[in-house]
PDB file of C-alpha atoms in Angstrom:
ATOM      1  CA  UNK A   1     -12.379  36.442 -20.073  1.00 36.00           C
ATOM      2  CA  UNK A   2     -15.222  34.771 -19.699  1.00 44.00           C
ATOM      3  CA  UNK A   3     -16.835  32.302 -22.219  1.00 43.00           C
ATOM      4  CA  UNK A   4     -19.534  34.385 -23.614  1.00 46.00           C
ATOM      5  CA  UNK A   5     -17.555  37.692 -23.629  1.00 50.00           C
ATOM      6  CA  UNK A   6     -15.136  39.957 -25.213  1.00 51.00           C
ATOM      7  CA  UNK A   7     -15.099  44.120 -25.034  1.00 65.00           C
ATOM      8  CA  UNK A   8     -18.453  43.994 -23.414  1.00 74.00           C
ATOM      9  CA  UNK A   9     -20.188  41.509 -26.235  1.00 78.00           C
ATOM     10  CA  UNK A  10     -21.949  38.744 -24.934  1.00 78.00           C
ATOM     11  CA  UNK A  11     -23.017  35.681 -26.866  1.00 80.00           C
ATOM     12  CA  UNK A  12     -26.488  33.840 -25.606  1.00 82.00           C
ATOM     13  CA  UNK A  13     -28.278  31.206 -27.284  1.00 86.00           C
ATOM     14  CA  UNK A  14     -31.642  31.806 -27.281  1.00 91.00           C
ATOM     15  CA  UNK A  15     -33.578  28.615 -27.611  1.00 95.00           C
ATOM     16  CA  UNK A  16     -37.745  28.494 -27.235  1.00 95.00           C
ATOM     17  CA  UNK A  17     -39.580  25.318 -26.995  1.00 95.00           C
ATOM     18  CA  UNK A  18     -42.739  26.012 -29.087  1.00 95.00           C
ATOM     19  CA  UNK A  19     -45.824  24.604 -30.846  1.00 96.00           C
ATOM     20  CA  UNK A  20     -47.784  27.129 -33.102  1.00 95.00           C
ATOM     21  CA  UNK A  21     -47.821  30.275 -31.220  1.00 95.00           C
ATOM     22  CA  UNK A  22     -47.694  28.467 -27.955  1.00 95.00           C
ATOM     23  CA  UNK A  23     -44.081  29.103 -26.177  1.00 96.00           C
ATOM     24  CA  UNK A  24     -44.012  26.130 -23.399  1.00 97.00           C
ATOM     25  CA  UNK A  25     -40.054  27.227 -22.570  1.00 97.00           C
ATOM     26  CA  UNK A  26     -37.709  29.767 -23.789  1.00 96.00           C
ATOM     27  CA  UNK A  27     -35.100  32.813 -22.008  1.00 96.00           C
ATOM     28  CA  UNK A  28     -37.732  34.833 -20.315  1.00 96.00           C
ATOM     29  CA  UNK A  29     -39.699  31.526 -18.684  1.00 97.00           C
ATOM     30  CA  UNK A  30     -36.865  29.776 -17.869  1.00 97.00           C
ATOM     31  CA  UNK A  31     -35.821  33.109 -15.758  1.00 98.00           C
ATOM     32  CA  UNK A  32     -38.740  33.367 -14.244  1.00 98.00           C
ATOM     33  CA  UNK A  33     -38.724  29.751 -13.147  1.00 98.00           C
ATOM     34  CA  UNK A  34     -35.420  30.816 -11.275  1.00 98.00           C
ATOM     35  CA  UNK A  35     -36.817  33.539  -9.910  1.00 98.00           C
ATOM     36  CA  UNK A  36     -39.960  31.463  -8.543  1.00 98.00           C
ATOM     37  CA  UNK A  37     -37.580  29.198  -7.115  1.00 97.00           C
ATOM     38  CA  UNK A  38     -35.589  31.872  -5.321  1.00 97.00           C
ATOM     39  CA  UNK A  39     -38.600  33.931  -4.514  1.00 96.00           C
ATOM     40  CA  UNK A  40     -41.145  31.292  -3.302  1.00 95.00           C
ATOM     41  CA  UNK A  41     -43.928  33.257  -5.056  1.00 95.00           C
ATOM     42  CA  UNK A  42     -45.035  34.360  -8.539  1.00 95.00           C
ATOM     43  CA  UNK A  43     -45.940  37.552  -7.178  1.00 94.00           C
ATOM     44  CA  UNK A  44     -42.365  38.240  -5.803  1.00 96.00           C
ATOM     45  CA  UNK A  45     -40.298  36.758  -8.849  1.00 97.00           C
ATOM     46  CA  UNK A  46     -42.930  39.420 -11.326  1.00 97.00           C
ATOM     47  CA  UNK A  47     -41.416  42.126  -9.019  1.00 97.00           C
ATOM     48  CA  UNK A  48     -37.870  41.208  -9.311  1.00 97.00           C
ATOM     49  CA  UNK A  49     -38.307  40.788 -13.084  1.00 97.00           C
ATOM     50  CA  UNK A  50     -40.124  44.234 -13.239  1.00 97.00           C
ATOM     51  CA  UNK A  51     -43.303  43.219 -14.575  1.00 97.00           C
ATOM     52  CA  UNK A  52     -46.841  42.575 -13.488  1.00 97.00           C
ATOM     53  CA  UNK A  53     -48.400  39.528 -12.068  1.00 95.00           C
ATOM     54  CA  UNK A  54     -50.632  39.061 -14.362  1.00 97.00           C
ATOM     55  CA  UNK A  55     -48.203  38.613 -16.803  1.00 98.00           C
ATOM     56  CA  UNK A  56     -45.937  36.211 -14.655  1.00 98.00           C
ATOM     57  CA  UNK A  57     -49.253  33.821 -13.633  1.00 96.00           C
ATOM     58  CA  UNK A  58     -49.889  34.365 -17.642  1.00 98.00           C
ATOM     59  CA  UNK A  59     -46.549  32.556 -18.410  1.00 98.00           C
ATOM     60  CA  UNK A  60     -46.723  30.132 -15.688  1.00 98.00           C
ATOM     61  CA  UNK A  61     -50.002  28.800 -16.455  1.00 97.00           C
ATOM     62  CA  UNK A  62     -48.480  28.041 -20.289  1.00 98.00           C
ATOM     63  CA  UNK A  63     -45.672  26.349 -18.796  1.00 98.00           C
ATOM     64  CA  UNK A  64     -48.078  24.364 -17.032  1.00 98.00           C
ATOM     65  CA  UNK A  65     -50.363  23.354 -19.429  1.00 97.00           C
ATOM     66  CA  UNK A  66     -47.722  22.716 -22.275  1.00 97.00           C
ATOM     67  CA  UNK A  67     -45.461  20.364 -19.675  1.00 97.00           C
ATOM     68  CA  UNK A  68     -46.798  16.526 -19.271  1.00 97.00           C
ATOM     69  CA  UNK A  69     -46.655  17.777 -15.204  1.00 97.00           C
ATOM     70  CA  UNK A  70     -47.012  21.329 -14.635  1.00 97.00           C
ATOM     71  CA  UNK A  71     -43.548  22.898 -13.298  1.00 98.00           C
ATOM     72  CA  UNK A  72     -44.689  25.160 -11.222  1.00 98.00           C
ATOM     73  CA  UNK A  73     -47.365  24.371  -7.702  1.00 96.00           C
ATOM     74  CA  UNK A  74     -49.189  26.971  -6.064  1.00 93.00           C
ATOM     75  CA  UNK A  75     -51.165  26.759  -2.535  1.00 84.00           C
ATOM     76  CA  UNK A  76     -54.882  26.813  -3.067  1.00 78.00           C
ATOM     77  CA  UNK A  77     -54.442  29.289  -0.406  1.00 76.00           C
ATOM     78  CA  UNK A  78     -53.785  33.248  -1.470  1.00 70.00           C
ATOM     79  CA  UNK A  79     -50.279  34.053   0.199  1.00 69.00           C
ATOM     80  CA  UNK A  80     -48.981  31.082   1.005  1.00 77.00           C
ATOM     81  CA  UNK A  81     -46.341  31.216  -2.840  1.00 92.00           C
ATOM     82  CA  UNK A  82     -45.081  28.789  -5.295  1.00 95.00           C
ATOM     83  CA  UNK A  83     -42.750  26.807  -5.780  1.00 96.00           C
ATOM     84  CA  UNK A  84     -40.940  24.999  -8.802  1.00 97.00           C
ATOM     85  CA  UNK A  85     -41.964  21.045  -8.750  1.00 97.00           C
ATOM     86  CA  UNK A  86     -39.790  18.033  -9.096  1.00 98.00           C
ATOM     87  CA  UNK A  87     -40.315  18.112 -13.043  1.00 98.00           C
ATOM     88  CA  UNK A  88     -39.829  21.892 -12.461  1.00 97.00           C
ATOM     89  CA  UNK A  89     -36.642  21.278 -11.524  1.00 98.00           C
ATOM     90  CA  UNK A  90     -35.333  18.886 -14.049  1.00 98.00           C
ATOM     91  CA  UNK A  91     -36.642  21.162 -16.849  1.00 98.00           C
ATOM     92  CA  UNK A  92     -34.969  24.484 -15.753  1.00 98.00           C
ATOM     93  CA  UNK A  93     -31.975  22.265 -15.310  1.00 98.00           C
ATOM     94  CA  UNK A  94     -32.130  20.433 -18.716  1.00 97.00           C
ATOM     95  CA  UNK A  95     -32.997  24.184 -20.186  1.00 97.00           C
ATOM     96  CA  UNK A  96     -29.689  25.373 -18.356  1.00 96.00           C
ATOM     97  CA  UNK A  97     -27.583  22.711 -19.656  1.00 96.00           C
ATOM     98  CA  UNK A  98     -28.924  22.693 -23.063  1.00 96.00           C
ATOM     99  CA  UNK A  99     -27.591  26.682 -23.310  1.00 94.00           C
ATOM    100  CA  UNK A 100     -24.408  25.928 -21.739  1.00 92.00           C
ATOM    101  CA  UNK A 101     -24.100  22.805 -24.198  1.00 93.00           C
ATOM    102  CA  UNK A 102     -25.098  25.163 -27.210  1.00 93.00           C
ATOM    103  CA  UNK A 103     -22.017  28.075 -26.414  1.00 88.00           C
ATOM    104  CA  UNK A 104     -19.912  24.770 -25.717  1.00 89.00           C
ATOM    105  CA  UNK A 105     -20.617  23.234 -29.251  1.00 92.00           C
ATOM    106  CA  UNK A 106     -20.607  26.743 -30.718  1.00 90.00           C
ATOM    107  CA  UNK A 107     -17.395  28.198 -29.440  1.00 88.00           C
ATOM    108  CA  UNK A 108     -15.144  27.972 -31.820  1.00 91.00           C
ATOM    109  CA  UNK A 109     -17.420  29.877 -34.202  1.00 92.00           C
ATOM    110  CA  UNK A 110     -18.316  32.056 -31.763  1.00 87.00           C
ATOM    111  CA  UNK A 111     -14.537  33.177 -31.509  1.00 87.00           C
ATOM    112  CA  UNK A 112     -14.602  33.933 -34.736  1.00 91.00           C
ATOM    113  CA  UNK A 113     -17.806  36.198 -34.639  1.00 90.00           C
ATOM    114  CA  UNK A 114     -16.247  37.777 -31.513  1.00 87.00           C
ATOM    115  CA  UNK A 115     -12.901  38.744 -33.791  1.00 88.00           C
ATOM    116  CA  UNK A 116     -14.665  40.553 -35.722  1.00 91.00           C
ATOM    117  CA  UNK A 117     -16.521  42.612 -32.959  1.00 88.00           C
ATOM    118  CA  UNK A 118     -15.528  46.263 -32.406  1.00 84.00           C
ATOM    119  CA  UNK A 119     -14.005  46.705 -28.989  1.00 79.00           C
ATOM    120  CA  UNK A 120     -15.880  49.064 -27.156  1.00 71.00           C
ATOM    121  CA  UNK A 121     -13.922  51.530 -25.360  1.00 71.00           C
ATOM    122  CA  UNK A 122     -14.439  52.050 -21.940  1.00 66.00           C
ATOM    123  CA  UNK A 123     -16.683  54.323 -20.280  1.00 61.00           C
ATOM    124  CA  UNK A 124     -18.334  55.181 -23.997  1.00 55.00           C
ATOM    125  CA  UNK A 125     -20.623  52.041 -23.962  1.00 53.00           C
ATOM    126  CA  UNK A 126     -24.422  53.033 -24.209  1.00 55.00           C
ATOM    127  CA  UNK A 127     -26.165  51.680 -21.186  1.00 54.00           C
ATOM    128  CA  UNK A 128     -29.745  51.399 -20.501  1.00 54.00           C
ATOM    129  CA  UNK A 129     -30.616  50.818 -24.633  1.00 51.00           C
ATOM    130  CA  UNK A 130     -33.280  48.359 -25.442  1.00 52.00           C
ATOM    131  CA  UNK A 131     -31.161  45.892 -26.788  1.00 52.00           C
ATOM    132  CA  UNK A 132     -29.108  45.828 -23.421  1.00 51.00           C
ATOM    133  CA  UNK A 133     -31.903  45.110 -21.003  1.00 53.00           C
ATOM    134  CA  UNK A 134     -33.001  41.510 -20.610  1.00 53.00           C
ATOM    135  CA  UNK A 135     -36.381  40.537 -22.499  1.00 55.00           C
ATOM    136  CA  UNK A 136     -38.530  38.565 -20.499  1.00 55.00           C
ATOM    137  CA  UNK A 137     -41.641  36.193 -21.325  1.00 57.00           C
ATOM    138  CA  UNK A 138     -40.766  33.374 -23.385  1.00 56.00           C
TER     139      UNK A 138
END
């Protein structure tokens, strides 16, 4: 079994970086970050996340203005993608580590939430709900 699951349940932490209404990191940015860095383009990771561009160059330009050194570079010309930067890099990594630290620190009460869970029997699960699909954005 793996660390986060039991039955089907899965335990994430969901941390968010934020000032005001400003979200500089959170679940859904730090995702799209990996997808930017596996995609080479903000255009191509907005695909793969299903939603638009605008939306993706939306988040990215709030990562980039709330960081000290914006994480993510674009060409100045159209087409030629994006990539994550050195600082980029270190804070999709810190992000990453900071989750995995959390469900580390938490575990032991998180087996004890996960006790309590219902077992869901195979093949009756719900798939597709809201709740089940990843959010994205923040």
């Amino acid at each position: 079994m793996r660390y986060d699951e039991r039955d089907g349940w899965e335990a994430r932490p969901r941390w968010r970086l934020s000032r005001g209404a400003t979200i500089a990191l959170g679940p859904g940015k730090a995702d799209l970050l990996e997808a930017i860095d596996r995609t080479g383009s903000i255009s191509a990771a907005a695909r793969e996340m299903r939603m638009s561009y605008r939306r993706a160059w939306l988040l990215v330009d709030t990562m980039n203005r709330s960081f000290q050194r914006p994480p993510v570079a674009t060409s100045r010309w159209r087409g030629e993608g994006a990539w994550l930067t050195p600082e980029g890099r270190t804070i999709l990594r810190l992000y990453r580590d900071l989750e995995a630290r959390s469900v580390l620190a938490g575990r032991t009460l998180l087996a004890e939430l996960q006790r309590l869970l219902k077992p869901v029997r195979r093949g009756l699960a719900r798939r597709g709900s809201a709740r089940s699909r990843p959010r994205t954005g923040s």
